[in-house]
């Protein structure tokens, strides 16, 4: 598992930022689990992680977001860029497990109409 963690403070204001990334292979598909927050600070870590995975594998990728609590526009950009990179290689990026505020962001941004998004990772694997 890879994680980025830091603490930013301004007087009495504290803001913690973290993203946890993990990967596993199941049924010949790479599954990336993204947990906690993807924002302007942590999105480069996700982008590097996914770019490296694209270069080292030939399978589709499922991004499991079931433990993702927050995603910003910077995180959405990484998801979109990753999907475009995979499509250029006749591969796909599937998203699964979106819930709460992260799901709302994907719905409001229109990503449900341009990406393949499933309720569970098991459903995404069935579509593979």
PDB file of C-alpha atoms in Angstrom:
ATOM      1  CA  UNK A   1       0.000   0.000   0.000  1.00  0.00           C
ATOM      2  CA  UNK A   2       1.176   3.498  -0.815  1.00  0.00           C
ATOM      3  CA  UNK A   3       0.077   6.532   1.128  1.00  0.00           C
ATOM      4  CA  UNK A   4       0.707  10.219   1.259  1.00  0.00           C
ATOM      5  CA  UNK A   5       0.085  11.910   4.549  1.00  0.00           C
ATOM      6  CA  UNK A   6       0.732  15.344   5.883  1.00  0.00           C
ATOM      7  CA  UNK A   7      -0.505  17.902   8.338  1.00  0.00           C
ATOM      8  CA  UNK A   8      -0.996  21.541   7.502  1.00  0.00           C
ATOM      9  CA  UNK A   9      -1.649  24.045  10.258  1.00  0.00           C
ATOM     10  CA  UNK A  10      -2.351  27.746  10.385  1.00  0.00           C
ATOM     11  CA  UNK A  11      -2.611  28.842  14.008  1.00  0.00           C
ATOM     12  CA  UNK A  12      -5.542  26.821  15.409  1.00  0.00           C
ATOM     13  CA  UNK A  13      -6.701  25.431  12.058  1.00  0.00           C
ATOM     14  CA  UNK A  14      -5.601  21.888  11.234  1.00  0.00           C
ATOM     15  CA  UNK A  15      -6.198  20.122   7.964  1.00  0.00           C
ATOM     16  CA  UNK A  16      -5.063  16.579   7.324  1.00  0.00           C
ATOM     17  CA  UNK A  17      -4.677  15.203   3.823  1.00  0.00           C
ATOM     18  CA  UNK A  18      -4.162  11.591   2.936  1.00  0.00           C
ATOM     19  CA  UNK A  19      -4.728   9.105   0.151  1.00  0.00           C
ATOM     20  CA  UNK A  20      -4.210   5.366   0.496  1.00  0.00           C
ATOM     21  CA  UNK A  21      -3.630   3.350  -2.655  1.00  0.00           C
ATOM     22  CA  UNK A  22      -3.473  -0.399  -2.974  1.00  0.00           C
ATOM     23  CA  UNK A  23      -3.570  -2.780  -5.938  1.00  0.00           C
ATOM     24  CA  UNK A  24      -4.371  -6.408  -6.534  1.00  0.00           C
ATOM     25  CA  UNK A  25      -5.081  -8.635  -9.493  1.00  0.00           C
ATOM     26  CA  UNK A  26      -8.307 -10.568  -9.732  1.00  0.00           C
ATOM     27  CA  UNK A  27      -9.512 -12.565 -12.743  1.00  0.00           C
ATOM     28  CA  UNK A  28      -6.784 -10.980 -14.851  1.00  0.00           C
ATOM     29  CA  UNK A  29      -7.891  -7.432 -14.031  1.00  0.00           C
ATOM     30  CA  UNK A  30      -5.963  -4.913 -11.943  1.00  0.00           C
ATOM     31  CA  UNK A  31      -8.025  -3.491  -9.087  1.00  0.00           C
ATOM     32  CA  UNK A  32      -6.817  -0.260  -7.507  1.00  0.00           C
ATOM     33  CA  UNK A  33      -8.335   0.723  -4.183  1.00  0.00           C
ATOM     34  CA  UNK A  34      -8.297   4.444  -3.426  1.00  0.00           C
ATOM     35  CA  UNK A  35      -9.189   5.389   0.146  1.00  0.00           C
ATOM     36  CA  UNK A  36      -9.684   8.641   2.038  1.00  0.00           C
ATOM     37  CA  UNK A  37      -9.175  11.833  -0.038  1.00  0.00           C
ATOM     38  CA  UNK A  38      -8.067  12.674  -3.554  1.00  0.00           C
ATOM     39  CA  UNK A  39      -7.487  16.393  -3.906  1.00  0.00           C
ATOM     40  CA  UNK A  40      -4.981  18.834  -5.364  1.00  0.00           C
ATOM     41  CA  UNK A  41      -2.317  17.666  -2.948  1.00  0.00           C
ATOM     42  CA  UNK A  42      -2.831  13.902  -3.230  1.00  0.00           C
ATOM     43  CA  UNK A  43      -3.928  13.594  -6.883  1.00  0.00           C
ATOM     44  CA  UNK A  44      -0.331  13.522  -8.232  1.00  0.00           C
ATOM     45  CA  UNK A  45       0.273  10.378  -6.161  1.00  0.00           C
ATOM     46  CA  UNK A  46      -2.787   8.722  -7.717  1.00  0.00           C
ATOM     47  CA  UNK A  47      -1.751   9.828 -11.201  1.00  0.00           C
ATOM     48  CA  UNK A  48       1.774   8.434 -10.794  1.00  0.00           C
ATOM     49  CA  UNK A  49       0.398   5.187  -9.352  1.00  0.00           C
ATOM     50  CA  UNK A  50      -2.050   4.689 -12.243  1.00  0.00           C
ATOM     51  CA  UNK A  51       0.432   5.743 -14.944  1.00  0.00           C
ATOM     52  CA  UNK A  52       2.952   3.219 -13.623  1.00  0.00           C
ATOM     53  CA  UNK A  53       0.271   0.528 -13.578  1.00  0.00           C
ATOM     54  CA  UNK A  54      -0.780   1.308 -17.163  1.00  0.00           C
ATOM     55  CA  UNK A  55       2.835   0.962 -18.303  1.00  0.00           C
ATOM     56  CA  UNK A  56       3.424  -2.318 -16.459  1.00  0.00           C
ATOM     57  CA  UNK A  57       0.175  -4.138 -17.270  1.00  0.00           C
ATOM     58  CA  UNK A  58      -2.009  -4.934 -20.264  1.00  0.00           C
ATOM     59  CA  UNK A  59      -5.341  -5.436 -18.516  1.00  0.00           C
ATOM     60  CA  UNK A  60      -8.277  -3.181 -17.806  1.00  0.00           C
ATOM     61  CA  UNK A  61      -8.256  -1.357 -14.470  1.00  0.00           C
ATOM     62  CA  UNK A  62     -10.996  -1.123 -11.873  1.00  0.00           C
ATOM     63  CA  UNK A  63     -10.737   1.847  -9.519  1.00  0.00           C
ATOM     64  CA  UNK A  64     -12.476   0.756  -6.305  1.00  0.00           C
ATOM     65  CA  UNK A  65     -13.765   3.903  -4.596  1.00  0.00           C
ATOM     66  CA  UNK A  66     -15.773   2.244  -1.821  1.00  0.00           C
ATOM     67  CA  UNK A  67     -13.519   3.807   0.851  1.00  0.00           C
ATOM     68  CA  UNK A  68     -13.102   7.145  -0.922  1.00  0.00           C
ATOM     69  CA  UNK A  69     -14.504   9.959   1.202  1.00  0.00           C
ATOM     70  CA  UNK A  70     -13.688  12.964  -1.002  1.00  0.00           C
ATOM     71  CA  UNK A  71     -12.538  13.766  -4.527  1.00  0.00           C
ATOM     72  CA  UNK A  72     -11.812  17.206  -5.955  1.00  0.00           C
ATOM     73  CA  UNK A  73     -11.672  18.417  -9.552  1.00  0.00           C
ATOM     74  CA  UNK A  74      -7.960  17.533  -9.543  1.00  0.00           C
ATOM     75  CA  UNK A  75      -8.898  13.938  -8.752  1.00  0.00           C
ATOM     76  CA  UNK A  76     -11.559  13.938 -11.472  1.00  0.00           C
ATOM     77  CA  UNK A  77      -8.917  15.082 -13.941  1.00  0.00           C
ATOM     78  CA  UNK A  78      -6.687  12.132 -13.008  1.00  0.00           C
ATOM     79  CA  UNK A  79      -9.587   9.718 -13.518  1.00  0.00           C
ATOM     80  CA  UNK A  80     -10.412  11.226 -16.913  1.00  0.00           C
ATOM     81  CA  UNK A  81      -6.772  11.265 -18.084  1.00  0.00           C
ATOM     82  CA  UNK A  82      -6.363   7.646 -16.979  1.00  0.00           C
ATOM     83  CA  UNK A  83      -9.503   6.592 -18.858  1.00  0.00           C
ATOM     84  CA  UNK A  84      -8.236   8.312 -22.010  1.00  0.00           C
ATOM     85  CA  UNK A  85      -4.806   6.650 -21.735  1.00  0.00           C
ATOM     86  CA  UNK A  86      -6.415   3.240 -21.375  1.00  0.00           C
ATOM     87  CA  UNK A  87      -8.867   3.788 -24.245  1.00  0.00           C
ATOM     88  CA  UNK A  88      -5.948   4.722 -26.506  1.00  0.00           C
ATOM     89  CA  UNK A  89      -4.672   1.180 -25.827  1.00  0.00           C
ATOM     90  CA  UNK A  90      -8.109  -0.457 -26.292  1.00  0.00           C
ATOM     91  CA  UNK A  91      -8.395  -0.922 -22.546  1.00  0.00           C
ATOM     92  CA  UNK A  92     -10.957   0.367 -20.057  1.00  0.00           C
ATOM     93  CA  UNK A  93     -11.119   2.078 -16.691  1.00  0.00           C
ATOM     94  CA  UNK A  94     -14.077   0.962 -14.584  1.00  0.00           C
ATOM     95  CA  UNK A  95     -15.086   2.659 -11.344  1.00  0.00           C
ATOM     96  CA  UNK A  96     -16.816   0.839  -8.516  1.00  0.00           C
ATOM     97  CA  UNK A  97     -18.167   1.427  -5.045  1.00  0.00           C
ATOM     98  CA  UNK A  98     -18.790   5.161  -5.251  1.00  0.00           C
ATOM     99  CA  UNK A  99     -20.849   6.442  -2.334  1.00  0.00           C
ATOM    100  CA  UNK A 100     -21.517   9.561  -0.296  1.00  0.00           C
ATOM    101  CA  UNK A 101     -19.971  12.868  -1.355  1.00  0.00           C
ATOM    102  CA  UNK A 102     -17.599  11.219  -3.850  1.00  0.00           C
ATOM    103  CA  UNK A 103     -20.565   9.674  -5.687  1.00  0.00           C
ATOM    104  CA  UNK A 104     -22.313  13.050  -5.723  1.00  0.00           C
ATOM    105  CA  UNK A 105     -19.258  14.680  -7.314  1.00  0.00           C
ATOM    106  CA  UNK A 106     -19.131  12.061 -10.086  1.00  0.00           C
ATOM    107  CA  UNK A 107     -22.872  12.393 -10.743  1.00  0.00           C
ATOM    108  CA  UNK A 108     -22.887  16.205 -10.770  1.00  0.00           C
ATOM    109  CA  UNK A 109     -19.827  16.376 -13.016  1.00  0.00           C
ATOM    110  CA  UNK A 110     -21.444  14.122 -15.629  1.00  0.00           C
ATOM    111  CA  UNK A 111     -18.894  11.327 -15.294  1.00  0.00           C
ATOM    112  CA  UNK A 112     -21.659   8.723 -15.080  1.00  0.00           C
ATOM    113  CA  UNK A 113     -22.376   9.356 -18.766  1.00  0.00           C
ATOM    114  CA  UNK A 114     -18.745   9.038 -19.926  1.00  0.00           C
ATOM    115  CA  UNK A 115     -17.305   6.293 -17.694  1.00  0.00           C
ATOM    116  CA  UNK A 116     -18.369   2.774 -16.813  1.00  0.00           C
ATOM    117  CA  UNK A 117     -19.347   2.991 -13.151  1.00  0.00           C
ATOM    118  CA  UNK A 118     -20.618   0.042 -11.109  1.00  0.00           C
ATOM    119  CA  UNK A 119     -22.043  -0.286  -7.610  1.00  0.00           C
ATOM    120  CA  UNK A 120     -19.550  -2.996  -6.656  1.00  0.00           C
ATOM    121  CA  UNK A 121     -16.204  -4.315  -7.803  1.00  0.00           C
ATOM    122  CA  UNK A 122     -17.836  -7.721  -8.349  1.00  0.00           C
ATOM    123  CA  UNK A 123     -20.233  -6.143 -10.871  1.00  0.00           C
ATOM    124  CA  UNK A 124     -17.330  -4.457 -12.655  1.00  0.00           C
ATOM    125  CA  UNK A 125     -15.498  -7.793 -12.849  1.00  0.00           C
ATOM    126  CA  UNK A 126     -18.583  -9.396 -14.427  1.00  0.00           C
ATOM    127  CA  UNK A 127     -18.533  -6.769 -17.200  1.00  0.00           C
ATOM    128  CA  UNK A 128     -14.870  -7.434 -17.906  1.00  0.00           C
TER     129      UNK A 128
END
